[in-house]
mmCIF file of C-alpha atoms in Angstrom:
data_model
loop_
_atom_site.group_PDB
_atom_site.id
_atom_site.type_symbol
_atom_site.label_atom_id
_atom_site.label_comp_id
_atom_site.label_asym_id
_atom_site.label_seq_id
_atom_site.Cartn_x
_atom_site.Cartn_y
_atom_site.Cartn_z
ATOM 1 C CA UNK A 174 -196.614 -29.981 69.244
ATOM 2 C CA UNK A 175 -195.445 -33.689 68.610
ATOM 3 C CA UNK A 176 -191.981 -33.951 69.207
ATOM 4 C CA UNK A 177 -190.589 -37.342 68.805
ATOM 5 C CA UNK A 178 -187.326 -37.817 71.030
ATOM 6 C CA UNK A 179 -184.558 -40.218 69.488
ATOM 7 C CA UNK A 180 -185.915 -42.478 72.940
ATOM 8 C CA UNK A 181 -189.032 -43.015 71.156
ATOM 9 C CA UNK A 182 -188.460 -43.995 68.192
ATOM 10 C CA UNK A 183 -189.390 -47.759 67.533
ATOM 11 C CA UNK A 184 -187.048 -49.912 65.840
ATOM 12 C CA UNK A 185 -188.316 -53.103 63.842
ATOM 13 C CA UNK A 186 -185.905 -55.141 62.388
ATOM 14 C CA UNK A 187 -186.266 -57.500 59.007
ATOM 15 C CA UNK A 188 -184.784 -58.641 55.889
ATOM 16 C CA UNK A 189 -181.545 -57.731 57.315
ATOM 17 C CA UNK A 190 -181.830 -54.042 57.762
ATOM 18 C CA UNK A 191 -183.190 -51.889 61.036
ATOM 19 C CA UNK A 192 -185.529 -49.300 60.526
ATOM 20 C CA UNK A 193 -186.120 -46.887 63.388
ATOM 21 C CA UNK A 194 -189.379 -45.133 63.049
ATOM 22 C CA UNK A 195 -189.990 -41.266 63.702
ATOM 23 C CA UNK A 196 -192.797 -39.834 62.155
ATOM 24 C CA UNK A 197 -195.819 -42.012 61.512
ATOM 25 C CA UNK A 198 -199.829 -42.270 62.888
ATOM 26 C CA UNK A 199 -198.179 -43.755 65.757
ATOM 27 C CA UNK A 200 -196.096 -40.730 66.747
ATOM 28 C CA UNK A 201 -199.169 -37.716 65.845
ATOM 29 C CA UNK A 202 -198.004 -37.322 61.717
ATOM 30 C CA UNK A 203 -201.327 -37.846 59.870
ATOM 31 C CA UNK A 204 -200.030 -38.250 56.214
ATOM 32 C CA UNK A 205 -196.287 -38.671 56.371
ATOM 33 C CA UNK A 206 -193.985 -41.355 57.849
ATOM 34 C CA UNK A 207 -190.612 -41.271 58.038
ATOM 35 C CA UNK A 208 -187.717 -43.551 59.227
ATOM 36 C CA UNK A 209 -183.623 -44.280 59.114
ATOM 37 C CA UNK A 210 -182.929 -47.317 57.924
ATOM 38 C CA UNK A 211 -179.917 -49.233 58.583
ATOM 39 C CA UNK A 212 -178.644 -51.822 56.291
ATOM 40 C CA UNK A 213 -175.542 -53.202 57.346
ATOM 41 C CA UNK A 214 -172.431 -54.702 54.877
ATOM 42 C CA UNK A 215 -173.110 -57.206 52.594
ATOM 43 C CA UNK A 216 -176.921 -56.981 53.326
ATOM 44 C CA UNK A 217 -179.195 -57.336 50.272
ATOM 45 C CA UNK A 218 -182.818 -56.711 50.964
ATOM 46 C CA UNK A 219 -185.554 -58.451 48.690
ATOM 47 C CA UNK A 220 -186.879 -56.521 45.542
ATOM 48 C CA UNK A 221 -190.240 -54.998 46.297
ATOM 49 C CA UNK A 222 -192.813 -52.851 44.678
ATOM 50 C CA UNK A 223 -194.017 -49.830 46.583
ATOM 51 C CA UNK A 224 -197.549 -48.720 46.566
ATOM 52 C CA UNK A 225 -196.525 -45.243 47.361
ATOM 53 C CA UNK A 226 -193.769 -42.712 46.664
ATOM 54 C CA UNK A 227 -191.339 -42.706 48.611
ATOM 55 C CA UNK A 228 -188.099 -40.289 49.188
ATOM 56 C CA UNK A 229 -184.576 -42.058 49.775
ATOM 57 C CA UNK A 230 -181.787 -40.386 50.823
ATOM 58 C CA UNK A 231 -179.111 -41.849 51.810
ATOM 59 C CA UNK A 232 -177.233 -40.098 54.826
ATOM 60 C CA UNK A 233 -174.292 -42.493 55.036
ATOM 61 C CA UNK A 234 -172.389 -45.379 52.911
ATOM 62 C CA UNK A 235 -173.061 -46.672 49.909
ATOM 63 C CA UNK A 236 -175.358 -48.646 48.149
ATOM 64 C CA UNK A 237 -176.562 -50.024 45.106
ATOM 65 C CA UNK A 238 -180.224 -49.068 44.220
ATOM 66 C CA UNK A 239 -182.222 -51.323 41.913
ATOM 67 C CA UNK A 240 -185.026 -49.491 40.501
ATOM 68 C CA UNK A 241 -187.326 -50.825 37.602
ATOM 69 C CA UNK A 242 -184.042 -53.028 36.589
ATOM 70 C CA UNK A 243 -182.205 -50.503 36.555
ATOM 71 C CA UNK A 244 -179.019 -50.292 39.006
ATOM 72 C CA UNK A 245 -177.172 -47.331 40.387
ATOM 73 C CA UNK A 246 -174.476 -46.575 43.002
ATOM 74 C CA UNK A 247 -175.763 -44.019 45.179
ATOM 75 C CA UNK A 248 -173.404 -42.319 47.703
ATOM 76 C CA UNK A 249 -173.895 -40.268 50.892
ATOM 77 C CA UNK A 250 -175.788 -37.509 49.962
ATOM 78 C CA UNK A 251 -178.016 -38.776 46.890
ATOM 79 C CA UNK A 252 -181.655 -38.945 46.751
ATOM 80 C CA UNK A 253 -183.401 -41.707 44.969
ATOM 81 C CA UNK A 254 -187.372 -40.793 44.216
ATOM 82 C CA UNK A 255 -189.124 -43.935 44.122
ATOM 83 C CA UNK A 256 -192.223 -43.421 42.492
ATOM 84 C CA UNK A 257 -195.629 -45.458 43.549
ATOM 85 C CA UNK A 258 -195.560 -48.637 41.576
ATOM 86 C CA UNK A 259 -191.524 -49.508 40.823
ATOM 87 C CA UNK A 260 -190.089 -52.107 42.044
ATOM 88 C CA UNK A 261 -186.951 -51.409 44.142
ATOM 89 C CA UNK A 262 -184.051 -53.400 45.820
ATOM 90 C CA UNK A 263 -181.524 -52.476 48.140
ATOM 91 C CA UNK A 264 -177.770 -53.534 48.278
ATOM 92 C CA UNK A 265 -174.780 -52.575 50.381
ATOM 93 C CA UNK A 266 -171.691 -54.496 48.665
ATOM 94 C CA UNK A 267 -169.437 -52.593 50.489
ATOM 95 C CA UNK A 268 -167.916 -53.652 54.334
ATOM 96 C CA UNK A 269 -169.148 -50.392 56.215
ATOM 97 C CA UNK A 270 -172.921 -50.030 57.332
ATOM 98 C CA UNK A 271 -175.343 -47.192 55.259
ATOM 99 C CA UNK A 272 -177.842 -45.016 57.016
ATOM 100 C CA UNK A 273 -180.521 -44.210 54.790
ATOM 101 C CA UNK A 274 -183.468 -41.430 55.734
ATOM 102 C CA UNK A 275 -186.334 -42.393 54.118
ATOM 103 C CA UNK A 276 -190.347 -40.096 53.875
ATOM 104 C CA UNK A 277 -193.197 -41.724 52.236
ATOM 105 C CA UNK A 278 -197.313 -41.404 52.933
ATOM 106 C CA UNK A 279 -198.980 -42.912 55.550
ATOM 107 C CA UNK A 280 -200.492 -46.580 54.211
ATOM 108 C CA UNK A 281 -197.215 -47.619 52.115
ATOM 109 C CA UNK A 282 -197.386 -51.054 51.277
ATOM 110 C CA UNK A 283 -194.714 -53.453 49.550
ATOM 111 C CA UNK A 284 -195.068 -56.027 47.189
ATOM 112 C CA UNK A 285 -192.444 -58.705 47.291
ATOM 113 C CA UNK A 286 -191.241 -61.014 44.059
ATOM 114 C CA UNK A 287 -193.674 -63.733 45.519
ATOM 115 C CA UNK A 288 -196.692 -62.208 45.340
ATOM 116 C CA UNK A 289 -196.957 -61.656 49.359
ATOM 117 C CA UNK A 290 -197.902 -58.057 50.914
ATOM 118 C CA UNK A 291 -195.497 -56.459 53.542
ATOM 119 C CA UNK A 292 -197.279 -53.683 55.637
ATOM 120 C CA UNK A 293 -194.370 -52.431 57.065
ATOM 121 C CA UNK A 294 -195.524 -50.525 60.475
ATOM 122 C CA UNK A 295 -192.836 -48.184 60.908
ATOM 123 C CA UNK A 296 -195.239 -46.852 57.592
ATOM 124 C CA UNK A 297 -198.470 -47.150 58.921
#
C-alpha cells in the first residue's frame, strides 16, 4: 500500500507559487496526481491552458480564478473544475497566503500565453 508521508512529498517551486507533490507516478498513483499549492499574497501566476481536467479546491485564502476570461472570487472551501482545454490564471490580491489542493490525470500539460509547454512534474 503506497502511503506517501508529508516527509516525502517533493516541493518544486515556480511562477511564484510552491507546489508540494503527493500523489503522482513518482509516489506509486498510476492515473492521478495530486498536489497543495501555495501561492502566497500578491502572487499572480501566468494564464495557462491545461491539457487535462483538473479539480481545484481551495483549502485556505482567497483567490481570484480566471477561467476562459471569466473571473471569480473563490473562498476557502470552493471547488473550481477546470475542464481540459481552458485557459486558467491564478491570483491572490489579498495579504494572507492560499493553500489550494489540486487532482488532475497523470500527463497534464500547460500551455502558457507564449506558445511554450510547461510539463509540470509534480503532474507527471
Amino acid at each position: 500500500m503506497p502511503v506517501v508521508r508529508s516527509s516525502e512529498a517533493v516541493t518544486h517551486e515556480i511562477h511564484g507559487a510552491r507546489f508540494i507533490s503527493y500523489a503522482a507516478p513518482l509516489t506509486g498513483s498510476e492515473e492521478l496526481c495530486a498536489w497543495r499549492g501555495e501561492i502566497p499574497a500578491g502572487t499572480r501566476a501566468p494564464a495557462h491552458t491545461v491539457s487535462r481536467e483538473e479539480i481545484f479546491h481551495l483549502l485556505v485564502g482567497e483567490l481570484l480564478i480566471t477561467l476562459d476570461g471569466r473571473t471569480e472570487r473563490v473562498r476557502a472551501g470552493d471547488t473550481v473544475i477546470v475542464n481540459a482545454g481552458s485557459t486558467l490564471g491564478v491570483e491572490n490580491p489579498t495579504e494572507h497566503t492560499a493553500i489550494s489542493w489540486v487532482t488532475t490525470s497523470v500527463g497534464l500539460t500547460a500551455e502558457m500565453a507564449d506558445g511554450s509547454l510547461l510539463t509540470p512534474p509534480w503532474a507527471n
